Short mmCIF file of C-alpha atoms in Angstrom, two decimals:
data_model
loop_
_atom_site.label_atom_id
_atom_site.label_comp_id
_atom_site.label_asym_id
_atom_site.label_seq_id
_atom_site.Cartn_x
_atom_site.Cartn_y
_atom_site.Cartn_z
CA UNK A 1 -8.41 -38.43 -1.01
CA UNK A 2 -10.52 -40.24 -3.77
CA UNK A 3 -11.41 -37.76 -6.91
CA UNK A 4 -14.62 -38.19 -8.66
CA UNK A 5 -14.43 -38.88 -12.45
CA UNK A 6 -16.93 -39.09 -15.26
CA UNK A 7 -15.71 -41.87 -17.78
CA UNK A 8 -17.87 -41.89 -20.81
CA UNK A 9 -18.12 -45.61 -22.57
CA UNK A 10 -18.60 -45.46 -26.38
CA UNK A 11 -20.16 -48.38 -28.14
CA UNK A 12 -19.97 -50.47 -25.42
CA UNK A 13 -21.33 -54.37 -25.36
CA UNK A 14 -22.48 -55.99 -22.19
CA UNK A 15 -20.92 -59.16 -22.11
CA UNK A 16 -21.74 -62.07 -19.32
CA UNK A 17 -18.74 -63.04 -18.22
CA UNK A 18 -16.24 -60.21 -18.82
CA UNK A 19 -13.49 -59.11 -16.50
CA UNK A 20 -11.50 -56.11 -15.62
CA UNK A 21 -8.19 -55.98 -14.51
CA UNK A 22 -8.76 -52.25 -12.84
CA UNK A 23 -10.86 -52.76 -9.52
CA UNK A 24 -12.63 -49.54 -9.55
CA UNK A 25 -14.63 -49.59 -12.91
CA UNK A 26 -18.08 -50.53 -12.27
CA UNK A 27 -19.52 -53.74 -13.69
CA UNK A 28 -22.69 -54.01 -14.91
CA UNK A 29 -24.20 -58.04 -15.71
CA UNK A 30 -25.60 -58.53 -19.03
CA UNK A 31 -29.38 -58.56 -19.85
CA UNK A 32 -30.80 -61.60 -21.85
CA UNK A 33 -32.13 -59.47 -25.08
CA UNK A 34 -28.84 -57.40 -25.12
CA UNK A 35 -26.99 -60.26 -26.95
CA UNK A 36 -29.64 -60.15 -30.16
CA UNK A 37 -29.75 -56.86 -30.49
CA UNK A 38 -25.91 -55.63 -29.59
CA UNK A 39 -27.13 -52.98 -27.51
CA UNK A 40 -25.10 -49.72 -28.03
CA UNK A 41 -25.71 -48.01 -24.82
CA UNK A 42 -23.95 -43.88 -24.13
CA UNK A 43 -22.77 -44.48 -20.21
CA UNK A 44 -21.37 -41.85 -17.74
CA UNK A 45 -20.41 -44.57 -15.23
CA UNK A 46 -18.99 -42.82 -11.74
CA UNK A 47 -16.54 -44.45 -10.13
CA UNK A 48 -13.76 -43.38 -7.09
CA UNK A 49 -10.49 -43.78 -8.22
CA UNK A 50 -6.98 -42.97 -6.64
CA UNK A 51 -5.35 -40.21 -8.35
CA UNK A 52 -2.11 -42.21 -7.58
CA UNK A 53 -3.59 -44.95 -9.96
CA UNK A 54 -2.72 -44.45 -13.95
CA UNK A 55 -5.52 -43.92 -16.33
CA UNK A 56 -7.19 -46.16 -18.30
CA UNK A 57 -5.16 -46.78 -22.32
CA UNK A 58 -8.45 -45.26 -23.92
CA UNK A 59 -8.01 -41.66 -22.06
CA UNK A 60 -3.64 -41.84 -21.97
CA UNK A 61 -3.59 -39.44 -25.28
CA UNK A 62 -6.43 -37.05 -23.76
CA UNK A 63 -4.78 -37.06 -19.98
CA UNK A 64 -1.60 -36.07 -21.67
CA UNK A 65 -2.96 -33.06 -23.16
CA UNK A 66 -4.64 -32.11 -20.31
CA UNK A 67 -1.33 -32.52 -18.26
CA UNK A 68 0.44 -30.29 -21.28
CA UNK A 69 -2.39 -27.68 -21.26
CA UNK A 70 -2.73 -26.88 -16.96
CA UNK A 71 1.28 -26.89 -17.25
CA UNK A 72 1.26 -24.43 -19.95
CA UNK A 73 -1.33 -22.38 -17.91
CA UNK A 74 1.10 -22.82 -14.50
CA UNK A 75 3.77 -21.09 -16.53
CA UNK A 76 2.03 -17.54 -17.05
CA UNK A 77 0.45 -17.55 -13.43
CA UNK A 78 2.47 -15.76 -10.85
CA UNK A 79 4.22 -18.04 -8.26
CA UNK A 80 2.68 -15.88 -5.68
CA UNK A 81 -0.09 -17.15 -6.71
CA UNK A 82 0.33 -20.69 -6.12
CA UNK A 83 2.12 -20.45 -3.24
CA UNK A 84 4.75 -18.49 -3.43
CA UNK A 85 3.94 -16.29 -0.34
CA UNK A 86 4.03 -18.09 2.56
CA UNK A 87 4.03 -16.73 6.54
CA UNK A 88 8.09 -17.01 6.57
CA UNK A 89 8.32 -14.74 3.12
CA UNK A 90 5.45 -11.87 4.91
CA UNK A 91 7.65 -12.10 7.64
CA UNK A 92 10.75 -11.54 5.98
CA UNK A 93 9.23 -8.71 4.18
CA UNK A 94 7.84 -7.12 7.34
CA UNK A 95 11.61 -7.31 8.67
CA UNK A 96 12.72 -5.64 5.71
CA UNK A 97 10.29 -3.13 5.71
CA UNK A 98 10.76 -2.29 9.03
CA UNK A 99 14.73 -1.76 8.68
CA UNK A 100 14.73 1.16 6.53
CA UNK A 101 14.49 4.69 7.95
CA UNK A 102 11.08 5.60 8.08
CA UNK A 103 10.27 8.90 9.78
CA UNK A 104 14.05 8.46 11.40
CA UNK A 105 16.97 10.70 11.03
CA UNK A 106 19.61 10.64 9.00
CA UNK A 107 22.46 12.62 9.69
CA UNK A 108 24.91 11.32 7.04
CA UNK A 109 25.78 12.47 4.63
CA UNK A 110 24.48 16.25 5.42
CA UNK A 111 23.15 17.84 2.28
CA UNK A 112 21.40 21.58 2.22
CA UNK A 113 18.11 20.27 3.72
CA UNK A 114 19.74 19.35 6.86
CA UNK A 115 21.16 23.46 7.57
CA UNK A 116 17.49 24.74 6.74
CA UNK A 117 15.66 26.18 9.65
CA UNK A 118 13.15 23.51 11.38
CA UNK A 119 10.11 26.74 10.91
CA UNK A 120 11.08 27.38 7.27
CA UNK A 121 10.34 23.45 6.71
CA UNK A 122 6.79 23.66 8.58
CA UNK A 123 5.97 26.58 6.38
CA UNK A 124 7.07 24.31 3.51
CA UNK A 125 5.17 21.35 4.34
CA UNK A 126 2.14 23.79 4.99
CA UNK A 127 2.25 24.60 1.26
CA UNK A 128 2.61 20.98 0.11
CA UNK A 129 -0.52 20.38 1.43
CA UNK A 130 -2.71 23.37 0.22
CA UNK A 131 -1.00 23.49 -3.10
CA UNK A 132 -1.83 20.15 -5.21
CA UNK A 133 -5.50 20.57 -4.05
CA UNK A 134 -5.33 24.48 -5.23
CA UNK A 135 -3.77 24.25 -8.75
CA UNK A 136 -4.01 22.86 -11.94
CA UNK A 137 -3.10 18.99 -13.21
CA UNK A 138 0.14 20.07 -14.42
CA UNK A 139 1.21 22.15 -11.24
CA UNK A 140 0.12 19.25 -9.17
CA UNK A 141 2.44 16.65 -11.14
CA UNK A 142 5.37 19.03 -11.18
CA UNK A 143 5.40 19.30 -7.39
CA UNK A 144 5.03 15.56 -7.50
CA UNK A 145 8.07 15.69 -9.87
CA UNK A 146 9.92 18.22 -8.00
CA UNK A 147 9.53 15.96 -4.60
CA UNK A 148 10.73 12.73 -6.42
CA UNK A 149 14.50 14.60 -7.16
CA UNK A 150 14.66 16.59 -4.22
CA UNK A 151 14.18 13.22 -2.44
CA UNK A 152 16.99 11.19 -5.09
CA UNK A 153 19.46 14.18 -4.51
CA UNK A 154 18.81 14.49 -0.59
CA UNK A 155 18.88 10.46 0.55
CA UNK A 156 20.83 8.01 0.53
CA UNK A 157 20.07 5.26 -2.48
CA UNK A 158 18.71 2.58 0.12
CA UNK A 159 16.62 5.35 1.48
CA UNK A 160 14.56 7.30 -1.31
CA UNK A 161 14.40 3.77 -3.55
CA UNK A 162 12.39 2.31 -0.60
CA UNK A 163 10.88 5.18 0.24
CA UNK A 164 9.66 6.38 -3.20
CA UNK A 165 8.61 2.75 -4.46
CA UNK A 166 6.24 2.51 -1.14
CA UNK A 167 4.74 5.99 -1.63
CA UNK A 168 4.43 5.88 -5.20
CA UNK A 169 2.49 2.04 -5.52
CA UNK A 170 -0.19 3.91 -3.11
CA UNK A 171 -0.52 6.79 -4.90
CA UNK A 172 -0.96 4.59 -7.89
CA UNK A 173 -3.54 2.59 -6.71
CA UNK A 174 -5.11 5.80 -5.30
CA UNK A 175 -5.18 6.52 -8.77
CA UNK A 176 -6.20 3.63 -10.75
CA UNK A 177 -9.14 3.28 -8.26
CA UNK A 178 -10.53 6.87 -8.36
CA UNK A 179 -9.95 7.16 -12.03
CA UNK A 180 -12.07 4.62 -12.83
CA UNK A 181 -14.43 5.11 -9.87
CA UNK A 182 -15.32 8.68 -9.89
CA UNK A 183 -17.37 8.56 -12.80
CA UNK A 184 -16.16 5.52 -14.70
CA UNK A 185 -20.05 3.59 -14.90
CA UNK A 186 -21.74 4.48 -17.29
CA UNK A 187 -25.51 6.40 -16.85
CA UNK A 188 -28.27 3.55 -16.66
CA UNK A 189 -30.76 6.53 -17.31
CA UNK A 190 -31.66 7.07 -20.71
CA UNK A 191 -32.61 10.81 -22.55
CA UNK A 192 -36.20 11.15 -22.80
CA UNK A 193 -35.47 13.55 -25.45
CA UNK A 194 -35.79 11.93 -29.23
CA UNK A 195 -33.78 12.29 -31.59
CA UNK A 196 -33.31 15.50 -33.67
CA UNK A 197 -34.56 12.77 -37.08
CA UNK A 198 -37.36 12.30 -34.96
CA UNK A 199 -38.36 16.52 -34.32
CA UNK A 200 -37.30 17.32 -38.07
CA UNK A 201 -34.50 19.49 -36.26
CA UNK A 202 -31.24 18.93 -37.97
CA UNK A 203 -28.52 17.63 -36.02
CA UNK A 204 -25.68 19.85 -34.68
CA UNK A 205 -22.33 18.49 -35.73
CA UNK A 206 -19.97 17.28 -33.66
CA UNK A 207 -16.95 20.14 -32.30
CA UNK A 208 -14.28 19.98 -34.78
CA UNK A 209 -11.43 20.51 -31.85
CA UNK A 210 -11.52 16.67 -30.96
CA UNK A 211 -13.08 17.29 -27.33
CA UNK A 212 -14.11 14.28 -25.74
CA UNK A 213 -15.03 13.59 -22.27
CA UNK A 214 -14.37 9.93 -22.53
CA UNK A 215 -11.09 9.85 -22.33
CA UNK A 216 -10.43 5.89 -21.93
CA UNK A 217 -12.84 2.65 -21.95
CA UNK A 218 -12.35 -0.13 -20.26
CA UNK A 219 -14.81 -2.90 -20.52
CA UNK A 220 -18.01 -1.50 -18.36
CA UNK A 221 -15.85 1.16 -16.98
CA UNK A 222 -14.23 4.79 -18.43
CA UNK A 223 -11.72 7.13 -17.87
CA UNK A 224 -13.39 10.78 -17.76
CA UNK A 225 -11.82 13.82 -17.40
CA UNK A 226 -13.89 14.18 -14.18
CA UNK A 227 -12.06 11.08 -13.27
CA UNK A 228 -8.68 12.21 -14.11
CA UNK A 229 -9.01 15.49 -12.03
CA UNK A 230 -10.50 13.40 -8.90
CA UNK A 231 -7.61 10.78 -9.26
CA UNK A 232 -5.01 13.21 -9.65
CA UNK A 233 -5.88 15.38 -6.93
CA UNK A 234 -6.30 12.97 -4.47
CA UNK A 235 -3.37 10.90 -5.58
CA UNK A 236 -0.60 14.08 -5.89
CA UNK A 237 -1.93 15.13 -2.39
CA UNK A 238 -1.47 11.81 -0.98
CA UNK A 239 2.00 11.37 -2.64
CA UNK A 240 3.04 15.01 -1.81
CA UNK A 241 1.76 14.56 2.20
CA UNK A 242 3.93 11.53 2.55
CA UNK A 243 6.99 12.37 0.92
CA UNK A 244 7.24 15.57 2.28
CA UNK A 245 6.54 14.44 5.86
CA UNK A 246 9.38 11.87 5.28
CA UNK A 247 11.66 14.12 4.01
CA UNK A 248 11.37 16.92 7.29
CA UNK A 249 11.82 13.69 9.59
CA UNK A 250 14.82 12.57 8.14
CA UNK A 251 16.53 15.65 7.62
CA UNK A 252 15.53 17.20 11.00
CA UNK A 253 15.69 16.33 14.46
CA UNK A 254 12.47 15.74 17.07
CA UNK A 255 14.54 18.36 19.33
CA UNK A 256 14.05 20.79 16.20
CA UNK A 257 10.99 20.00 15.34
CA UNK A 258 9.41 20.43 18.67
CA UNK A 259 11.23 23.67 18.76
CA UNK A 260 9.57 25.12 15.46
CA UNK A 261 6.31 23.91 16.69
CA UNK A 262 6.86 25.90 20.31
CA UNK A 263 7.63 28.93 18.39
CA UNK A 264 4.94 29.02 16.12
CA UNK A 265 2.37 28.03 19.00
CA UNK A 266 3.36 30.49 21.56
CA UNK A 267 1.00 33.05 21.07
CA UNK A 268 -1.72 30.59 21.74
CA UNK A 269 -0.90 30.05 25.48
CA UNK A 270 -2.71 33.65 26.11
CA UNK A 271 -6.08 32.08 25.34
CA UNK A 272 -5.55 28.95 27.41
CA UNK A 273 -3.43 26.85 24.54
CA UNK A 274 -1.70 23.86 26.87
CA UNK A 275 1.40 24.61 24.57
CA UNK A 276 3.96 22.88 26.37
CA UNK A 277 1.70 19.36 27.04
CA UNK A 278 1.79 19.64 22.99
CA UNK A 279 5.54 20.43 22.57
CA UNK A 280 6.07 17.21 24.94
CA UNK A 281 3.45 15.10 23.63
CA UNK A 282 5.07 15.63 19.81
CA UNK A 283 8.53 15.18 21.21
CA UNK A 284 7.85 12.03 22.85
CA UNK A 285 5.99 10.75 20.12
CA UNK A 286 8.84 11.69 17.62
CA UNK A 287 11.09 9.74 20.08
CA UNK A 288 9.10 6.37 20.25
CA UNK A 289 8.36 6.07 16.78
CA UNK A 290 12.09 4.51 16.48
CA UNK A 291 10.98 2.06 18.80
CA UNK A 292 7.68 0.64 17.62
CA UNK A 293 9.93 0.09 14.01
CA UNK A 294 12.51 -1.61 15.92
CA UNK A 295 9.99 -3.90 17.89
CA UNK A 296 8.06 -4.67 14.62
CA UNK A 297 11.58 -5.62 13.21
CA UNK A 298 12.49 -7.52 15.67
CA UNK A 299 9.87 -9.64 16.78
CA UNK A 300 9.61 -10.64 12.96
CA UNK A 301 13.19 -11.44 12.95
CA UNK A 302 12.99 -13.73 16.07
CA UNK A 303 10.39 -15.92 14.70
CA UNK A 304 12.53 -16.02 10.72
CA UNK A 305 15.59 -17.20 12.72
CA UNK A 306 13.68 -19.97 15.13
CA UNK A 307 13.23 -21.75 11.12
CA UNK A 308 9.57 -23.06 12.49
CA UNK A 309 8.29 -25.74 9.84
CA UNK A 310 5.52 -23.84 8.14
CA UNK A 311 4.24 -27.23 5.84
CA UNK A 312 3.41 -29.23 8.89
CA UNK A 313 1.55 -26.52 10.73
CA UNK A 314 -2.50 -26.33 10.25
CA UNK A 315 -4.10 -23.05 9.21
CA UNK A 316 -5.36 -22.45 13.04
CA UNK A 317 -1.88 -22.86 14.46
CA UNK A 318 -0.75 -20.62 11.80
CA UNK A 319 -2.77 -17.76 12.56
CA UNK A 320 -2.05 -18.21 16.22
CA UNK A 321 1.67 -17.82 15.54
CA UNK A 322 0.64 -14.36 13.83
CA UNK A 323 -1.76 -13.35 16.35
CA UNK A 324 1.03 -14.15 19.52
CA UNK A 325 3.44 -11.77 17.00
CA UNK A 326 1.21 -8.83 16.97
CA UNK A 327 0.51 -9.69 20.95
CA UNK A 328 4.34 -9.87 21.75
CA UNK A 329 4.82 -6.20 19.89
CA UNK A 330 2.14 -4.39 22.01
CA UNK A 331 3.22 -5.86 25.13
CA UNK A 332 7.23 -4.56 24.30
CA UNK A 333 5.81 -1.40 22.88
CA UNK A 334 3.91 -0.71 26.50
CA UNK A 335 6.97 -2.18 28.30
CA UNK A 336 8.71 0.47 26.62
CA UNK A 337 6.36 3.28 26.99
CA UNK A 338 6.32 2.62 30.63
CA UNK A 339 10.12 2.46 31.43
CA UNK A 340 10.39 6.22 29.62
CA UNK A 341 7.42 7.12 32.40
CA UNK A 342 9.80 5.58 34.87
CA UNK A 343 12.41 7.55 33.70
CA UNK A 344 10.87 10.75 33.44
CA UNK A 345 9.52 10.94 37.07
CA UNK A 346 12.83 10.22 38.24
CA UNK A 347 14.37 13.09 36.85
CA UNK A 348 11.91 15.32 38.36
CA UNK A 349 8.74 15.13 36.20
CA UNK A 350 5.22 15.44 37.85
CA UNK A 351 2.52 15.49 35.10
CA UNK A 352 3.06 19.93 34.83
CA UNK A 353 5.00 20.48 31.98
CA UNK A 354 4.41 24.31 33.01
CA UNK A 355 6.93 23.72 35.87
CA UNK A 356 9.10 21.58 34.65
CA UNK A 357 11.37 23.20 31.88
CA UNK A 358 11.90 21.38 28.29
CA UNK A 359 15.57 21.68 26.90
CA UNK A 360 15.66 21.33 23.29
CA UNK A 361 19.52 21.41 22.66
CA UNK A 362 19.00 23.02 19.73
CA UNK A 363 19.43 27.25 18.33
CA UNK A 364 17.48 28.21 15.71
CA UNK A 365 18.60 31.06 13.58
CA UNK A 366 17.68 32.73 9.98
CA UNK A 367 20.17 32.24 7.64
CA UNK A 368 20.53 32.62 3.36
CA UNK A 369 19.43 29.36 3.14
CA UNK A 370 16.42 30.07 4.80
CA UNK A 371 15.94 33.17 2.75
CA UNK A 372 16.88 31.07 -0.33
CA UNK A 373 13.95 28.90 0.88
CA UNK A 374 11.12 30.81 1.50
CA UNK A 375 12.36 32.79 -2.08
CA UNK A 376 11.57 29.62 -3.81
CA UNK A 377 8.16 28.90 -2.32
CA UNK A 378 6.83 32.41 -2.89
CA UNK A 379 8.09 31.48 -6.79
CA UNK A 380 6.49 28.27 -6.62
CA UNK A 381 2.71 29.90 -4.80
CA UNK A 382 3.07 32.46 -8.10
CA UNK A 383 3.56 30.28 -10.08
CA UNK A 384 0.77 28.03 -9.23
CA UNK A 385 -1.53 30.93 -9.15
CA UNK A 386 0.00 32.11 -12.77
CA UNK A 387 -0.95 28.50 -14.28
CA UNK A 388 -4.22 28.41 -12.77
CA UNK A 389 -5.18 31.74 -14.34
CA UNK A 390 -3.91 30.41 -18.06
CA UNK A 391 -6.03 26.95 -17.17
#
């Protein structure tokens, strides 16, 4: 494709019959007055050249610095940037993403969290929820804390590295993005008080404890202690939902789960409650999540391995590849959902969950551990009412 370039001409003489070696510089004849007079004339002549074709000897020195100045500027720019990230490498990631353990249980190796009572855990997870949004900045990072090496002792390295570097790049960008946004622009309103100069008042000095709401500028926007206790709400709850969630699912089973939940929700089938359609719905729902990862997984794989030629592929044909992906992954995701349908009406089931009996293979029974458990969350709920009262 021809680029456009502006080639200024400096002192430049308009000779009759001058030639040019280079084909695309534009020629312009002679006048009959310019030869008295040596007419010194500032041009911006625009011509179409190749970029293929090398530059005229006047510009070689200024081309060259040019070339030496965008390739310094290529070295500090990311590579994603320019093209580093292409469909195969999302892909790839997607595949990766999708192979570690999300939400799935992992039975090896067995730590403490494993032998805790499914109910003791949904109390727990209860109290992760109500507590960062209750207490104080510090309480709220200390649980965050407290979840980040409960999670490092409990899984495996493959597991809480993944797992912790996902949650916690959300829950930073939660907080970068309230911080800054909660009350980071400035008032456009101005006082319509004057100054104290102004009313002969003397002015009241400033606190002498070094109180400041501003706590951080930058450019247009600030960091205010409003912001700070908006960000770090929202971002400790979101961290502490997540990685709590994950850490029940992998150290408990759906059959436990779904028998905590039935025990806790029993008392709610004497006003009408459709408790077992719940129980059911949760269990299935705990069971098919394992599928939709390895579907997602899978279906990215197939596509890495068939080593399609991304280069020679337009933009449109591109996007169709990704939109047939997502297609193929609902279709075996309802393939899937209906062959467990299948299944469960021949063994019996007829849309009453009331008649047809749910075994969850699994005995629940208090133990110390338990006690242990719910001892160290009535600790933690005084404590986080202590440190409120001294905030």
């Amino acid at each position: 494709m021809a680029a456009v370039q502006l080639r200024p001409f400096h002192s430049l003489a308009l000779p009759a019959a001058r030639t040019s070696t280079n084909p695309n510089w534009l020629h312009l004849p002679a006048k009959p007055r310019a030869g008295s007079r040596s007419a010194r004339l500032a041009l911006l002549v625009c011509s179409a050249s190749n970029p293929a074709t090398p530059a005229a000897p006047s510009t070689s020195s200024s081309s060259g610095d040019k070339n030496g100045a965008a390739a310094r500027w290529a070295a500090w720019i990311p590579r994603a940037a320019v093209g580093g990230v292409g469909p195969e490498q999302v892909l790839r990631l997607i595949s990766g993403a999708a192979a570690t353990p999300i939400c799935q249980f992992v039975d090896s190796p067995r730590t403490f969290l494993h032998s805790v009572d499914p109910r003791v855990k949904l109390v727990w997870l209860l109290a992760l929820v109500v507590l960062p949004a209750r207490s104080n900045i510090y309480m709220r990072f200390g649980l965050v804390a407290g979840l980040a090496l409960l999670s490092m002792w409990v899984l495996p390295n493959h597991v809480w590295k993944d797992q912790l570097g996902r949650v916690t790049l959300l829950s930073g960008i939660i907080f970068i993005m309230l911080g800054f946004g909660a009350d980071g622009a400035p008032s456009l309103l101005q006082t319509r008080t004057p100054p104290p100069s102004v009313l002969g008042v003397p002015n009241i000095p400033c606190s002498l404890s070094g109180y400041s709401y501003t706590i951080m500028k930058l450019g247009p926007l600030q960091f205010t202690r409003k912001g700070l206790a908006v960000a770090s709400t929202s971002a400790c709850l979101s961290f502490a939902i997540f990685q709590s969630a994950s850490l029940c699912l992998t150290t408990t089973t759906p059959e436990q789960l779904a028998s905590a939940l039935w025990w806790f929700m029993i008392p709610l089938k004497l006003i009408g409650v459709p408790v077992p359609e719940i129980v059911l719905t949760l269990l299935l729902s705990l069971r098919f999540i394992n599928l939709v990862f390895d579907e997602v997984r899978n279906s990215a794989l197939a596509i890495v391995t068939r080593r399609i030629d991304w280069k020679n592929l337009a933009t449109m044909e591109t996007i169709d590849i990704f939109f047939n992906y997502v297609q193929r992954i609902f279709k075996n995701i309802f393939d899937h959902a209906e062959q467990v349908s299948k299944a469960m009406i021949a063994r019996g089931y007829r849309g009453d969950p009331n008649n047809h009996k749910i075994y969850f293979l699994t005995e629940s029974s208090f133990r110390i551990v338990d006690a242990f458990s719910l001892l160290c969350l009535f600790a933690l709920m005084g404590l986080a009412s202590f440190s409120d009262r001294l905030a």
